[in-house]
């Protein structure tokens, strides 16, 4: 209530004729501490019953500043690689800072009705990274002084809660071993809750891979009842991976910045015979961006499927190149590794072959990117390509090897 009054969230008025008042309610929550610590915070929010609002009358558009998860991974990689300070802040009652242009009438809140009136900067060679997700902030810098200066500036504008060294963000736990220049990201608490939801405990037998190598799934095999859904979730390998996370570590021998790997299967989709694209990009040894998806069109050969996958990975490489440049790291080109020599040859060759002249022109932009030197497409042995696990079912041994290649380990 103090926050609501301090921010002058509303003004008490009589309801004008012809206007409709929107109801409201209190929403209560308990915010648990980090890694099971007894740091429970009790939170109360006053919310309008938004389902009664009409677009164009009560609101026009809604926007919240949210950082991409890949940006978080990039920041943690930078922290590990350059031994940066990393702290976390929270903006108190952030939604009360939004300015409404629309005229909205809301009923008074239960328990507090008034009687009679019911009806971020660069400076001196230092830098600061600030990632914002609505009201949660991650701040990284080499300089503790600059971080404290930024905190002071923010406190002049907003009520801030200093959470100290970053421990948890968006349900993900951040663990740091500064003595060995390592930072990890995991979801132990979230995964434990998922297991509890489906009645699994420490006595449940874990499995080593998401799917056994002999399985071939089609749409007809999709679960259709709640019992089947619970069986699918209950037989997953989450139990085996609760303590697994992304690990970033300083490695001065790398010197390569962002590195990409790409692969595809061929016609693995049993329903429409489409192929799957898989790519992963690493920085400071750990994964910062990845994707596994069905291709938009049917490939007529393994080479074509791999070529289409390379194109998708090249688009992500361009975004990552621009992102790290924004963060002050100029990387002239990104090394992208593929295990198909024929796809690499097709990407570098301007001659249209009879077998590939039908490929949609949008996939050929990768040739321009290669010619401009923005990505360097190179051959890698299939055994050393971690994206094999993202495009096809592999054995437990192969799966563990792929995870190790990109530092997805027990943390």
Short mmCIF file of C-alpha atoms in Angstrom, two decimals:
data_model
loop_
_atom_site.label_atom_id
_atom_site.label_comp_id
_atom_site.label_asym_id
_atom_site.label_seq_id
_atom_site.Cartn_x
_atom_site.Cartn_y
_atom_site.Cartn_z
CA UNK A 1 0.00 0.00 0.00
CA UNK A 2 2.89 2.37 0.76
CA UNK A 3 4.31 1.73 -2.71
CA UNK A 4 0.93 2.26 -4.37
CA UNK A 5 0.42 5.59 -2.60
CA UNK A 6 4.03 6.72 -3.06
CA UNK A 7 3.81 6.18 -6.83
CA UNK A 8 0.42 7.88 -7.00
CA UNK A 9 -0.99 4.87 -8.78
CA UNK A 10 -4.54 6.20 -8.74
CA UNK A 11 -6.79 9.13 -7.93
CA UNK A 12 -10.12 8.61 -6.19
CA UNK A 13 -13.04 9.98 -8.22
CA UNK A 14 -16.73 9.31 -8.69
CA UNK A 15 -17.46 7.14 -11.70
CA UNK A 16 -18.53 9.33 -14.66
CA UNK A 17 -21.78 8.51 -16.33
CA UNK A 18 -21.39 6.02 -19.17
CA UNK A 19 -18.08 4.67 -17.87
CA UNK A 20 -17.54 1.13 -16.60
CA UNK A 21 -15.27 0.32 -13.66
CA UNK A 22 -12.89 -2.64 -13.88
CA UNK A 23 -12.64 -4.89 -10.85
CA UNK A 24 -9.43 -5.64 -8.98
CA UNK A 25 -8.02 -8.23 -6.61
CA UNK A 26 -5.03 -8.96 -4.42
CA UNK A 27 -2.60 -11.66 -5.56
CA UNK A 28 -0.30 -13.10 -2.92
CA UNK A 29 2.90 -15.09 -3.47
CA UNK A 30 5.86 -16.47 -1.58
CA UNK A 31 9.23 -16.03 -3.28
CA UNK A 32 11.66 -18.72 -2.20
CA UNK A 33 15.33 -18.15 -1.52
CA UNK A 34 18.31 -19.45 -3.48
CA UNK A 35 19.06 -23.18 -3.35
CA UNK A 36 16.59 -23.91 -0.63
CA UNK A 37 17.77 -21.24 1.82
CA UNK A 38 15.12 -19.98 4.21
CA UNK A 39 14.88 -16.58 2.57
CA UNK A 40 11.16 -16.51 1.83
CA UNK A 41 9.76 -13.14 0.79
CA UNK A 42 6.04 -12.46 0.99
CA UNK A 43 4.77 -10.46 -1.96
CA UNK A 44 1.42 -8.83 -2.61
CA UNK A 45 0.24 -7.42 -5.95
CA UNK A 46 -2.87 -5.46 -6.73
CA UNK A 47 -4.05 -6.44 -10.22
CA UNK A 48 -6.85 -5.19 -12.40
CA UNK A 49 -9.15 -7.84 -13.82
CA UNK A 50 -7.70 -7.46 -17.31
CA UNK A 51 -10.19 -9.78 -18.95
CA UNK A 52 -12.75 -6.99 -18.63
CA UNK A 53 -10.59 -4.55 -20.62
CA UNK A 54 -11.16 -3.93 -24.31
CA UNK A 55 -8.37 -3.24 -26.80
CA UNK A 56 -8.47 0.27 -28.17
CA UNK A 57 -10.52 1.51 -25.21
CA UNK A 58 -8.76 0.42 -22.02
CA UNK A 59 -5.40 -0.33 -23.65
CA UNK A 60 -3.68 -0.09 -27.02
CA UNK A 61 -0.43 -2.01 -26.65
CA UNK A 62 1.60 -3.60 -23.89
CA UNK A 63 5.40 -3.81 -23.68
CA UNK A 64 7.90 -5.07 -21.14
CA UNK A 65 11.69 -4.90 -21.63
CA UNK A 66 12.90 -8.51 -21.67
CA UNK A 67 16.40 -9.73 -22.47
CA UNK A 68 16.93 -12.80 -24.67
CA UNK A 69 18.16 -15.89 -22.87
CA UNK A 70 21.09 -16.12 -25.30
CA UNK A 71 22.15 -12.64 -24.14
CA UNK A 72 22.26 -13.91 -20.57
CA UNK A 73 24.47 -16.82 -21.62
CA UNK A 74 26.76 -14.42 -23.52
CA UNK A 75 27.07 -12.22 -20.43
CA UNK A 76 27.95 -15.18 -18.18
CA UNK A 77 30.54 -16.31 -20.74
CA UNK A 78 32.06 -12.81 -20.66
CA UNK A 79 32.10 -12.88 -16.86
CA UNK A 80 34.01 -16.18 -16.89
CA UNK A 81 36.38 -15.22 -19.71
CA UNK A 82 37.30 -11.77 -18.37
CA UNK A 83 36.77 -12.27 -14.60
CA UNK A 84 34.13 -9.55 -14.29
CA UNK A 85 32.16 -8.50 -11.24
CA UNK A 86 28.56 -9.71 -11.44
CA UNK A 87 25.73 -8.34 -9.29
CA UNK A 88 21.96 -8.37 -9.35
CA UNK A 89 19.37 -5.69 -8.69
CA UNK A 90 15.62 -5.67 -8.50
CA UNK A 91 13.38 -2.69 -9.22
CA UNK A 92 10.71 -2.50 -6.54
CA UNK A 93 7.11 -2.32 -7.80
CA UNK A 94 8.34 -1.87 -11.38
CA UNK A 95 4.89 -1.98 -12.97
CA UNK A 96 3.85 1.08 -10.98
CA UNK A 97 6.35 3.13 -13.02
CA UNK A 98 4.46 2.62 -16.27
CA UNK A 99 2.50 5.62 -17.53
CA UNK A 100 -1.01 4.99 -18.84
CA UNK A 101 -2.27 7.09 -21.73
CA UNK A 102 -5.75 5.61 -21.51
CA UNK A 103 -8.40 6.69 -19.02
CA UNK A 104 -9.21 3.65 -16.88
CA UNK A 105 -11.58 3.39 -13.94
CA UNK A 106 -11.05 0.64 -11.37
CA UNK A 107 -13.05 -0.29 -8.28
CA UNK A 108 -11.37 0.30 -4.93
CA UNK A 109 -9.36 -2.52 -3.44
CA UNK A 110 -10.66 -4.77 -0.69
CA UNK A 111 -9.63 -3.70 2.77
CA UNK A 112 -8.60 -0.16 1.81
CA UNK A 113 -11.75 1.64 0.78
CA UNK A 114 -11.90 5.30 1.75
CA UNK A 115 -14.95 6.11 3.84
CA UNK A 116 -17.35 8.35 1.98
CA UNK A 117 -15.60 7.75 -1.32
CA UNK A 118 -16.38 4.13 -2.00
CA UNK A 119 -18.58 5.21 -5.13
CA UNK A 120 23.11 2.40 -18.57
CA UNK A 121 27.43 4.16 -19.82
CA UNK A 122 31.09 4.21 -20.99
CA UNK A 123 33.52 6.20 -18.86
CA UNK A 124 37.26 6.46 -18.52
CA UNK A 125 37.90 3.26 -20.46
CA UNK A 126 35.62 1.16 -18.26
CA UNK A 127 32.38 -0.48 -19.26
CA UNK A 128 29.20 -1.77 -17.72
CA UNK A 129 26.87 -4.46 -19.05
CA UNK A 130 23.29 -4.21 -17.85
CA UNK A 131 20.75 -6.87 -18.78
CA UNK A 132 17.14 -6.06 -17.94
CA UNK A 133 14.20 -8.45 -17.68
CA UNK A 134 11.24 -6.31 -16.59
CA UNK A 135 12.36 -5.69 -12.99
CA UNK A 136 15.39 -8.00 -12.67
CA UNK A 137 18.84 -6.67 -13.58
CA UNK A 138 22.17 -8.38 -14.10
CA UNK A 139 25.08 -5.95 -14.02
CA UNK A 140 28.65 -6.86 -14.96
CA UNK A 141 31.79 -4.76 -15.06
CA UNK A 142 35.50 -4.99 -14.37
CA UNK A 143 35.14 -2.07 -11.97
CA UNK A 144 33.37 -2.31 -8.61
CA UNK A 145 33.47 1.50 -8.44
CA UNK A 146 31.51 1.85 -11.67
CA UNK A 147 28.93 -0.66 -10.49
CA UNK A 148 28.40 1.28 -7.27
CA UNK A 149 28.12 4.52 -9.25
CA UNK A 150 25.46 2.97 -11.45
CA UNK A 151 23.56 1.72 -8.41
CA UNK A 152 23.55 5.26 -7.01
CA UNK A 153 22.18 6.65 -10.28
CA UNK A 154 19.45 4.04 -10.44
CA UNK A 155 18.44 4.69 -6.84
CA UNK A 156 17.84 8.35 -7.72
CA UNK A 157 15.08 7.28 -10.10
CA UNK A 158 13.71 4.02 -8.70
CA UNK A 159 13.42 2.15 -5.46
CA UNK A 160 15.99 -0.60 -5.89
CA UNK A 161 16.73 -3.76 -3.95
CA UNK A 162 20.42 -4.70 -4.03
CA UNK A 163 20.56 -8.50 -4.20
CA UNK A 164 24.36 -8.55 -4.10
CA UNK A 165 26.32 -11.14 -6.03
CA UNK A 166 24.11 -12.71 -8.70
CA UNK A 167 22.78 -16.08 -7.60
CA UNK A 168 19.52 -16.66 -9.42
CA UNK A 169 17.77 -15.15 -12.45
CA UNK A 170 14.46 -16.20 -14.06
CA UNK A 171 14.42 -19.47 -12.12
CA UNK A 172 17.97 -20.33 -13.20
CA UNK A 173 20.74 -20.71 -10.64
CA UNK A 174 24.08 -18.98 -11.23
CA UNK A 175 27.07 -20.62 -9.56
CA UNK A 176 30.56 -19.12 -9.68
CA UNK A 177 33.97 -20.60 -8.90
CA UNK A 178 36.02 -17.44 -9.20
CA UNK A 179 39.25 -19.14 -8.12
CA UNK A 180 39.07 -21.26 -11.28
CA UNK A 181 37.37 -18.63 -13.50
CA UNK A 182 34.21 -20.68 -13.95
CA UNK A 183 30.55 -19.73 -14.14
CA UNK A 184 27.67 -22.16 -14.52
CA UNK A 185 23.95 -21.90 -15.16
CA UNK A 186 21.50 -24.60 -14.07
CA UNK A 187 17.84 -25.19 -13.19
CA UNK A 188 18.02 -27.59 -10.25
CA UNK A 189 15.09 -26.21 -8.29
CA UNK A 190 12.83 -25.98 -11.35
CA UNK A 191 13.62 -29.53 -12.44
CA UNK A 192 12.95 -30.86 -8.95
CA UNK A 193 9.52 -29.23 -9.06
CA UNK A 194 8.80 -30.85 -12.44
CA UNK A 195 9.76 -34.25 -11.02
CA UNK A 196 7.51 -33.72 -8.01
CA UNK A 197 4.64 -32.73 -10.28
CA UNK A 198 4.79 -36.12 -12.00
CA UNK A 199 5.30 -38.12 -8.82
CA UNK A 200 8.96 -38.91 -9.38
CA UNK A 201 11.47 -39.12 -6.54
CA UNK A 202 14.97 -40.35 -5.71
CA UNK A 203 13.77 -43.95 -6.09
CA UNK A 204 12.74 -43.43 -9.73
CA UNK A 205 15.09 -45.16 -12.15
CA UNK A 206 16.88 -42.55 -14.29
CA UNK A 207 17.66 -42.92 -17.99
CA UNK A 208 20.71 -41.58 -19.88
CA UNK A 209 19.13 -40.10 -23.02
CA UNK A 210 15.91 -38.25 -23.88
CA UNK A 211 14.92 -41.04 -26.27
CA UNK A 212 16.14 -44.61 -26.82
CA UNK A 213 18.04 -45.03 -30.09
CA UNK A 214 15.58 -47.58 -31.52
CA UNK A 215 12.58 -45.23 -31.32
CA UNK A 216 11.00 -43.79 -34.47
CA UNK A 217 8.17 -41.44 -33.57
CA UNK A 218 5.32 -40.10 -35.69
CA UNK A 219 2.31 -37.88 -34.99
CA UNK A 220 0.15 -40.98 -34.53
CA UNK A 221 2.25 -41.93 -31.52
CA UNK A 222 1.68 -38.59 -29.77
CA UNK A 223 0.01 -38.93 -26.34
CA UNK A 224 -3.73 -38.33 -26.48
CA UNK A 225 -4.78 -38.79 -22.85
CA UNK A 226 -3.61 -37.36 -19.52
CA UNK A 227 -2.33 -40.78 -18.50
CA UNK A 228 -0.20 -41.03 -21.64
CA UNK A 229 1.09 -37.49 -21.12
CA UNK A 230 2.16 -38.32 -17.58
CA UNK A 231 3.84 -41.50 -18.79
CA UNK A 232 5.86 -39.58 -21.40
CA UNK A 233 6.96 -36.96 -18.88
CA UNK A 234 7.56 -39.53 -16.17
CA UNK A 235 9.82 -41.62 -18.40
CA UNK A 236 12.01 -38.67 -19.36
CA UNK A 237 15.64 -38.32 -18.38
CA UNK A 238 15.15 -35.27 -16.17
CA UNK A 239 15.92 -37.36 -13.08
CA UNK A 240 19.41 -37.94 -14.51
CA UNK A 241 20.07 -34.29 -15.35
CA UNK A 242 18.93 -32.31 -12.29
CA UNK A 243 22.55 -31.41 -11.49
CA UNK A 244 23.54 -30.76 -15.11
CA UNK A 245 24.14 -27.21 -16.32
CA UNK A 246 25.97 -24.95 -18.76
CA UNK A 247 29.61 -24.33 -17.82
CA UNK A 248 31.62 -21.33 -18.98
CA UNK A 249 35.31 -21.13 -18.18
CA UNK A 250 38.21 -18.86 -18.94
CA UNK A 251 40.47 -20.35 -21.60
CA UNK A 252 43.17 -18.11 -22.97
CA UNK A 253 44.14 -20.78 -25.50
CA UNK A 254 40.81 -20.44 -27.29
CA UNK A 255 41.24 -16.99 -28.80
CA UNK A 256 38.39 -17.75 -31.19
CA UNK A 257 35.47 -16.01 -29.56
CA UNK A 258 32.10 -17.35 -30.70
CA UNK A 259 32.27 -20.76 -32.43
CA UNK A 260 29.39 -22.50 -34.22
CA UNK A 261 28.50 -26.10 -35.07
CA UNK A 262 25.72 -27.20 -37.40
CA UNK A 263 24.18 -30.48 -38.57
CA UNK A 264 21.01 -31.99 -39.98
CA UNK A 265 19.44 -35.39 -40.45
CA UNK A 266 17.71 -36.37 -43.69
CA UNK A 267 13.93 -36.85 -43.91
CA UNK A 268 13.74 -37.86 -40.26
CA UNK A 269 10.17 -36.60 -39.88
CA UNK A 270 7.98 -39.65 -40.57
CA UNK A 271 4.88 -37.59 -41.30
CA UNK A 272 6.03 -35.00 -43.85
CA UNK A 273 9.54 -36.34 -44.54
CA UNK A 274 11.14 -33.06 -43.59
CA UNK A 275 14.66 -32.90 -42.18
CA UNK A 276 15.82 -31.38 -38.89
CA UNK A 277 18.25 -28.50 -38.46
CA UNK A 278 20.43 -28.32 -35.39
CA UNK A 279 23.03 -25.72 -34.42
CA UNK A 280 24.85 -24.59 -31.31
CA UNK A 281 27.20 -21.65 -30.72
CA UNK A 282 29.71 -21.57 -27.88
CA UNK A 283 31.72 -18.87 -26.16
CA UNK A 284 34.19 -19.41 -23.29
CA UNK A 285 33.65 -23.12 -23.87
CA UNK A 286 29.93 -23.17 -23.08
CA UNK A 287 26.75 -22.94 -25.20
CA UNK A 288 25.26 -19.48 -25.64
CA UNK A 289 22.74 -20.12 -28.43
CA UNK A 290 21.19 -23.26 -29.88
CA UNK A 291 18.27 -24.51 -31.94
CA UNK A 292 16.75 -27.79 -33.07
CA UNK A 293 13.83 -27.54 -35.49
CA UNK A 294 12.17 -29.10 -38.51
CA UNK A 295 13.12 -27.47 -41.80
CA UNK A 296 10.41 -25.48 -43.54
CA UNK A 297 10.59 -27.44 -46.83
CA UNK A 298 11.40 -31.00 -47.86
CA UNK A 299 15.05 -31.55 -48.82
CA UNK A 300 15.69 -33.87 -51.77
CA UNK A 301 19.15 -35.00 -50.63
CA UNK A 302 21.39 -35.14 -47.59
CA UNK A 303 23.54 -32.37 -49.11
CA UNK A 304 20.52 -30.13 -49.54
CA UNK A 305 19.35 -30.74 -45.97
CA UNK A 306 22.82 -29.89 -44.60
CA UNK A 307 23.03 -26.81 -46.83
CA UNK A 308 19.70 -25.53 -45.56
CA UNK A 309 20.90 -26.12 -42.00
CA UNK A 310 24.09 -24.14 -42.68
CA UNK A 311 21.96 -21.24 -43.92
CA UNK A 312 19.93 -21.15 -40.69
CA UNK A 313 23.09 -21.28 -38.59
CA UNK A 314 24.65 -18.50 -40.67
CA UNK A 315 21.73 -16.19 -39.83
CA UNK A 316 22.24 -16.80 -36.12
CA UNK A 317 26.00 -16.29 -36.54
CA UNK A 318 25.36 -12.82 -38.00
CA UNK A 319 23.17 -11.87 -35.04
CA UNK A 320 25.73 -13.13 -32.54
CA UNK A 321 28.53 -11.30 -34.36
CA UNK A 322 26.56 -8.07 -34.05
CA UNK A 323 25.68 -8.79 -30.44
CA UNK A 324 29.25 -9.33 -29.23
CA UNK A 325 30.30 -6.25 -31.23
CA UNK A 326 27.72 -4.24 -29.30
CA UNK A 327 29.33 -5.56 -26.13
CA UNK A 328 32.75 -4.32 -27.30
CA UNK A 329 34.16 -7.55 -28.74
CA UNK A 330 34.96 -7.20 -32.43
CA UNK A 331 35.09 -10.62 -34.07
CA UNK A 332 35.93 -10.37 -37.78
CA UNK A 333 34.42 -13.74 -38.58
CA UNK A 334 32.75 -16.64 -36.81
CA UNK A 335 34.03 -20.15 -37.43
CA UNK A 336 31.12 -22.43 -38.33
CA UNK A 337 31.80 -26.16 -38.41
CA UNK A 338 29.86 -28.66 -40.54
CA UNK A 339 30.57 -32.38 -41.13
CA UNK A 340 29.36 -32.38 -44.77
CA UNK A 341 32.04 -31.61 -47.35
CA UNK A 342 29.45 -31.51 -50.16
CA UNK A 343 27.34 -28.89 -48.31
CA UNK A 344 30.46 -26.79 -47.68
CA UNK A 345 31.38 -27.04 -51.38
CA UNK A 346 27.85 -25.99 -52.38
CA UNK A 347 27.94 -23.01 -50.00
CA UNK A 348 31.26 -21.78 -51.41
CA UNK A 349 30.55 -22.52 -55.09
CA UNK A 350 28.62 -19.94 -57.15
CA UNK A 351 27.80 -22.43 -59.93
CA UNK A 352 24.25 -23.79 -59.85
CA UNK A 353 24.39 -27.54 -60.22
CA UNK A 354 21.55 -29.44 -61.87
CA UNK A 355 20.79 -31.28 -58.64
CA UNK A 356 20.48 -28.09 -56.57
CA UNK A 357 19.08 -25.44 -58.93
CA UNK A 358 15.61 -25.95 -57.45
CA UNK A 359 16.69 -24.83 -53.96
CA UNK A 360 14.86 -21.73 -52.79
CA UNK A 361 16.95 -18.61 -53.48
CA UNK A 362 16.70 -17.52 -49.82
CA UNK A 363 19.02 -20.35 -48.83
CA UNK A 364 21.76 -19.08 -51.17
CA UNK A 365 22.38 -15.90 -49.15
CA UNK A 366 24.90 -17.94 -47.14
CA UNK A 367 27.25 -17.67 -50.14
CA UNK A 368 27.31 -13.88 -49.85
CA UNK A 369 28.02 -14.12 -46.13
CA UNK A 370 30.95 -16.45 -46.78
CA UNK A 371 32.30 -14.24 -49.58
CA UNK A 372 32.11 -11.21 -47.31
CA UNK A 373 34.19 -13.09 -44.75
CA UNK A 374 31.60 -12.84 -41.98
CA UNK A 375 31.60 -16.59 -41.39
CA UNK A 376 34.28 -19.17 -42.12
CA UNK A 377 32.65 -22.51 -42.97
CA UNK A 378 34.94 -25.42 -42.10
CA UNK A 379 34.84 -29.22 -42.12
CA UNK A 380 34.68 -31.13 -38.87
CA UNK A 381 34.62 -34.85 -38.22
CA UNK A 382 31.16 -36.20 -37.48
CA UNK A 383 32.49 -37.64 -34.22
CA UNK A 384 33.50 -34.14 -33.09
CA UNK A 385 30.25 -32.41 -34.05
CA UNK A 386 28.11 -31.85 -30.91
CA UNK A 387 24.98 -31.05 -32.92
CA UNK A 388 24.55 -34.72 -33.86
CA UNK A 389 22.49 -35.05 -30.67
CA UNK A 390 20.16 -32.26 -31.81
CA UNK A 391 19.10 -33.77 -35.14
CA UNK A 392 18.90 -37.51 -34.55
CA UNK A 393 18.54 -40.10 -31.81
CA UNK A 394 21.99 -41.21 -30.64
CA UNK A 395 23.34 -43.79 -28.21
CA UNK A 396 23.94 -42.91 -24.56
CA UNK A 397 27.72 -42.92 -25.13
CA UNK A 398 27.45 -40.60 -28.15
CA UNK A 399 24.98 -38.34 -26.33
CA UNK A 400 27.32 -37.91 -23.34
CA UNK A 401 30.24 -37.19 -25.71
CA UNK A 402 28.24 -34.46 -27.49
CA UNK A 403 27.34 -32.86 -24.15
CA UNK A 404 30.98 -32.92 -23.04
CA UNK A 405 32.08 -31.19 -26.26
CA UNK A 406 30.12 -28.06 -25.33
CA UNK A 407 30.55 -28.19 -21.55
CA UNK A 408 27.09 -29.31 -20.53
CA UNK A 409 28.19 -31.06 -17.37
CA UNK A 410 27.37 -31.73 -13.75
CA UNK A 411 27.87 -28.44 -11.92
#
